[in-house]
């Protein structure tokens, strides 16, 4: 059954104009990569601990961000 679908996919690809084949390859490559990498996921999350190490963040940055996201709130 899977072989039938593979043949159908290949027939559809054969219909793609030559000037569009590069775009088609990129789409198929990304799709195949996403599908196969999805199967490899372990469900284990990776920690982002230390990603901001050495960054300086003060309260004014938070206040500015809050104002831009929630302009209707009183300060």
Coordinates of N, CA, C and O in Angstrom, one line a residue:
X1 N 0.8 -1.2 0.0 CA 0.0 0.0 0.0 C 0.9 1.3 0.0 O 0.6 2.2 -0.7
X2 N 1.9 1.3 0.8 CA 2.8 2.4 0.9 C 3.5 2.7 -0.5 O 3.7 3.8 -0.9
X3 N 3.8 1.6 -1.2 CA 4.5 1.7 -2.5 C 3.6 2.4 -3.5 O 4.0 3.2 -4.3
X4 N 2.3 2.2 -3.4 CA 1.3 2.8 -4.3 C 1.3 4.3 -4.1 O 1.3 5.1 -5.0
X5 N 1.4 4.8 -2.8 CA 1.5 6.2 -2.5 C 2.8 6.8 -3.0 O 2.8 7.9 -3.5
X6 N 3.8 6.1 -2.8 CA 5.1 6.6 -3.3 C 5.1 6.8 -4.8 O 5.6 7.8 -5.3
X7 N 4.5 5.8 -5.5 CA 4.4 6.0 -7.0 C 3.5 7.2 -7.3 O 3.8 7.9 -8.3
X8 N 2.4 7.4 -6.6 CA 1.6 8.5 -6.8 C 2.3 9.8 -6.6 O 2.2 10.8 -7.4
X9 N 3.1 9.9 -5.5 CA 3.9 11.1 -5.3 C 4.9 11.4 -6.4 O 5.0 12.5 -6.9
X10 N 5.6 10.3 -6.8 CA 6.5 10.5 -7.9 C 5.9 10.9 -9.2 O 6.4 11.8 -9.9
X11 N 4.7 10.4 -9.5 CA 3.9 10.9 -10.7 C 3.6 12.4 -10.6 O 3.7 13.1 -11.6
X12 N 3.2 12.8 -9.4 CA 2.8 14.2 -9.2 C 4.1 15.1 -9.4 O 4.0 16.1 -10.0
X13 N 5.2 14.6 -8.9 CA 6.4 15.4 -9.0 C 6.8 15.5 -10.5 O 7.3 16.5 -11.0
X14 N 6.6 14.5 -11.3 CA 6.9 14.5 -12.7 C 6.1 15.6 -13.4 O 6.5 16.1 -14.5
X15 N 4.9 15.9 -12.9 CA 4.1 17.0 -13.5 C 4.6 18.4 -13.3 O 4.1 19.3 -13.9
X16 N 5.5 18.5 -12.3 CA 6.0 19.9 -11.9 C 6.8 20.4 -13.1 O 7.8 19.8 -13.5
X17 N 6.6 21.7 -13.5 CA 7.4 22.3 -14.5 C 8.9 22.4 -14.1 O 9.1 22.6 -12.9
X18 N 9.8 22.3 -15.1 CA 11.2 22.4 -14.8 C 11.6 23.6 -14.0 O 12.4 23.5 -13.1
X19 N 11.0 24.7 -14.3 CA 11.4 26.0 -13.6 C 10.9 26.0 -12.2 O 11.3 26.9 -11.4
X20 N 10.1 25.1 -11.8 CA 9.6 25.1 -10.4 C 10.2 23.9 -9.6 O 9.9 23.8 -8.4
X21 N 11.0 23.1 -10.2 CA 11.5 21.9 -9.6 C 12.4 22.2 -8.3 O 12.4 21.5 -7.4
X22 N 13.1 23.3 -8.4 CA 14.0 23.7 -7.2 C 13.1 24.0 -6.0 O 13.4 23.5 -4.9
X23 N 12.0 24.8 -6.2 CA 11.1 25.1 -5.1 C 10.5 23.8 -4.6 O 10.3 23.6 -3.4
X24 N 10.1 22.9 -5.5 CA 9.5 21.6 -5.1 C 10.5 20.8 -4.3 O 10.1 20.2 -3.3
X25 N 11.7 20.8 -4.7 CA 12.7 20.0 -3.9 C 12.8 20.6 -2.5 O 12.8 19.8 -1.5
X26 N 12.9 21.9 -2.4 CA 13.0 22.5 -1.0 C 11.8 22.2 -0.2 O 12.0 21.9 1.0
X27 N 10.6 22.2 -0.7 CA 9.4 21.8 0.0 C 9.5 20.4 0.5 O 9.2 20.1 1.6
X28 N 9.8 19.5 -0.4 CA 9.8 18.1 -0.1 C 10.9 17.8 0.9 O 10.7 17.1 1.9
X29 N 12.1 18.4 0.7 CA 13.2 18.3 1.7 C 12.8 18.7 3.1 O 13.0 18.0 4.1
X30 N 12.2 19.9 3.2 CA 11.8 20.4 4.5 C 10.7 19.5 5.2 O 10.7 19.2 6.4
X31 N 9.8 19.1 4.3 CA 8.7 18.2 4.8 C 9.2 16.9 5.3 O 8.9 16.4 6.4
X32 N 10.1 16.3 4.5 CA 10.7 15.0 4.9 C 11.5 15.1 6.1 O 11.5 14.3 7.0
X33 N 12.3 16.2 6.2 CA 13.1 16.4 7.4 C 12.2 16.6 8.7 O 12.5 16.0 9.7
X34 N 11.2 17.3 8.6 CA 10.3 17.6 9.7 C 9.6 16.2 10.1 O 9.5 16.0 11.3
X35 N 9.2 15.5 9.2 CA 8.5 14.2 9.5 C 9.5 13.2 10.1 O 9.1 12.6 11.1
X36 N 10.7 13.1 9.6 CA 11.6 12.2 10.2 C 12.2 12.6 11.5 O 12.4 11.8 12.4
X37 N 12.4 14.0 11.7 CA 12.9 14.4 13.0 C 11.8 14.3 14.0 O 12.1 14.1 15.2
X38 N 10.5 14.4 13.6 CA 9.4 14.3 14.6 C 9.4 12.9 15.2 O 9.1 12.7 16.3
X39 N 9.8 11.9 14.4 CA 9.8 10.5 14.9 C 10.9 10.3 15.8 O 10.9 9.4 16.7
X40 N 12.0 11.1 15.8 CA 13.1 10.9 16.6 C 13.0 11.6 18.0 O 13.8 11.4 18.8
X41 N 12.0 12.5 18.1 CA 11.9 13.3 19.4 C 11.7 12.3 20.5 O 10.9 11.4 20.5
X42 N 12.3 12.6 21.6 CA 12.2 11.8 22.8 C 11.2 12.3 23.8 O 10.8 11.6 24.7
X43 N 10.7 13.5 23.6 CA 9.7 14.1 24.5 C 10.4 14.7 25.7 O 9.8 15.3 26.6
X44 N 11.7 14.7 25.7 CA 12.5 15.3 26.8 C 12.8 16.7 26.4 O 13.3 17.0 25.3
X45 N 12.5 17.7 27.2 CA 12.8 19.1 26.9 C 14.2 19.4 27.2 O 14.8 18.9 28.1
X46 N 14.7 20.3 26.4 CA 16.1 20.8 26.6 C 16.0 22.1 27.4 O 15.2 22.9 27.2
X47 N 16.9 22.2 28.4 CA 17.0 23.3 29.3 C 17.6 24.5 28.5 O 18.5 24.4 27.8
X48 N 17.0 25.7 28.8 CA 17.5 26.9 28.3 C 18.3 27.7 29.4 O 18.7 28.8 29.2
X49 N 18.6 26.9 30.5 CA 19.4 27.5 31.6 C 20.7 28.1 31.0 O 21.4 27.4 30.3
X50 N 21.0 29.3 31.4 CA 22.3 29.9 31.0 C 22.3 30.6 29.7 O 23.3 31.2 29.3
X51 N 21.1 30.6 29.0 CA 21.1 31.3 27.7 C 21.3 32.8 27.8 O 21.8 33.4 26.9
X52 N 20.9 33.4 28.9 CA 21.0 34.8 29.1 C 22.2 35.2 30.0 O 22.3 36.3 30.4
X53 N 23.1 34.2 30.2 CA 24.2 34.4 31.1 C 25.0 35.6 30.6 O 25.4 35.7 29.5
X54 N 25.3 36.5 31.5 CA 26.1 37.7 31.2 C 25.3 38.9 30.7 O 25.8 40.0 30.5
X55 N 24.0 38.7 30.5 CA 23.1 39.8 30.0 C 22.7 40.7 31.2 O 22.5 40.2 32.3
X56 N 22.7 41.9 30.9 CA 22.3 42.9 31.9 C 20.8 43.4 31.6 O 20.6 43.9 30.5
X57 N 19.9 43.1 32.5 CA 18.5 43.5 32.3 C 18.1 44.2 33.5 O 18.2 43.8 34.6
X58 N 17.6 45.5 33.3 CA 17.1 46.2 34.5 C 15.6 46.4 34.4 O 15.0 46.0 33.4
X59 N 15.0 46.9 35.4 CA 13.6 47.0 35.5 C 13.0 47.9 34.4 O 11.8 47.7 34.1
X60 N 13.7 48.9 33.9 CA 13.2 49.8 32.9 C 12.9 49.0 31.6 O 11.9 49.3 30.9
X61 N 13.6 48.0 31.3 CA 13.3 47.2 30.1 C 12.0 46.4 30.3 O 11.2 46.3 29.4
X62 N 11.8 45.9 31.5 CA 10.5 45.2 31.8 C 9.3 46.2 31.7 O 8.3 45.9 31.2
X63 N 9.5 47.4 32.2 CA 8.5 48.4 32.2 C 8.2 48.8 30.8 O 7.0 49.0 30.5
X64 N 9.2 49.0 30.0 CA 9.0 49.4 28.6 C 8.2 48.3 27.8 O 7.3 48.6 27.1
X65 N 8.6 47.1 28.1 CA 7.9 46.0 27.4 C 6.5 45.9 27.8 O 5.6 45.6 27.0
X66 N 6.2 46.0 29.1 CA 4.9 46.0 29.6 C 4.0 47.1 29.0 O 2.9 46.8 28.7
X67 N 4.6 48.3 28.9 CA 3.8 49.4 28.3 C 3.5 49.1 26.9 O 2.4 49.4 26.4
X68 N 4.4 48.5 26.1 CA 4.1 48.2 24.7 C 3.1 47.1 24.6 O 2.3 47.1 23.6
X69 N 3.1 46.1 25.5 CA 2.2 45.0 25.4 C 0.8 45.3 26.0 O -0.2 44.8 25.5
X70 N 0.8 46.1 27.0 CA -0.4 46.4 27.8 C -0.6 47.9 28.0 O -0.6 48.4 29.1
X71 N -0.8 48.7 26.9 CA -0.9 50.1 27.0 C -2.1 50.6 27.8 O -2.1 51.7 28.3
X72 N -3.1 49.8 28.0 CA -4.3 50.1 28.7 C -4.2 50.0 30.2 O -5.0 50.5 30.9
X73 N -3.1 49.4 30.7 CA -2.9 49.3 32.2 C -2.2 50.5 32.7 O -1.4 51.1 32.1
X74 N -2.7 50.9 34.0 CA -2.0 52.0 34.7 C -0.7 51.5 35.2 O -0.5 50.3 35.6
X75 N 0.2 52.4 35.3 CA 1.6 52.0 35.8 C 1.7 52.2 37.3 O 1.1 53.0 37.9

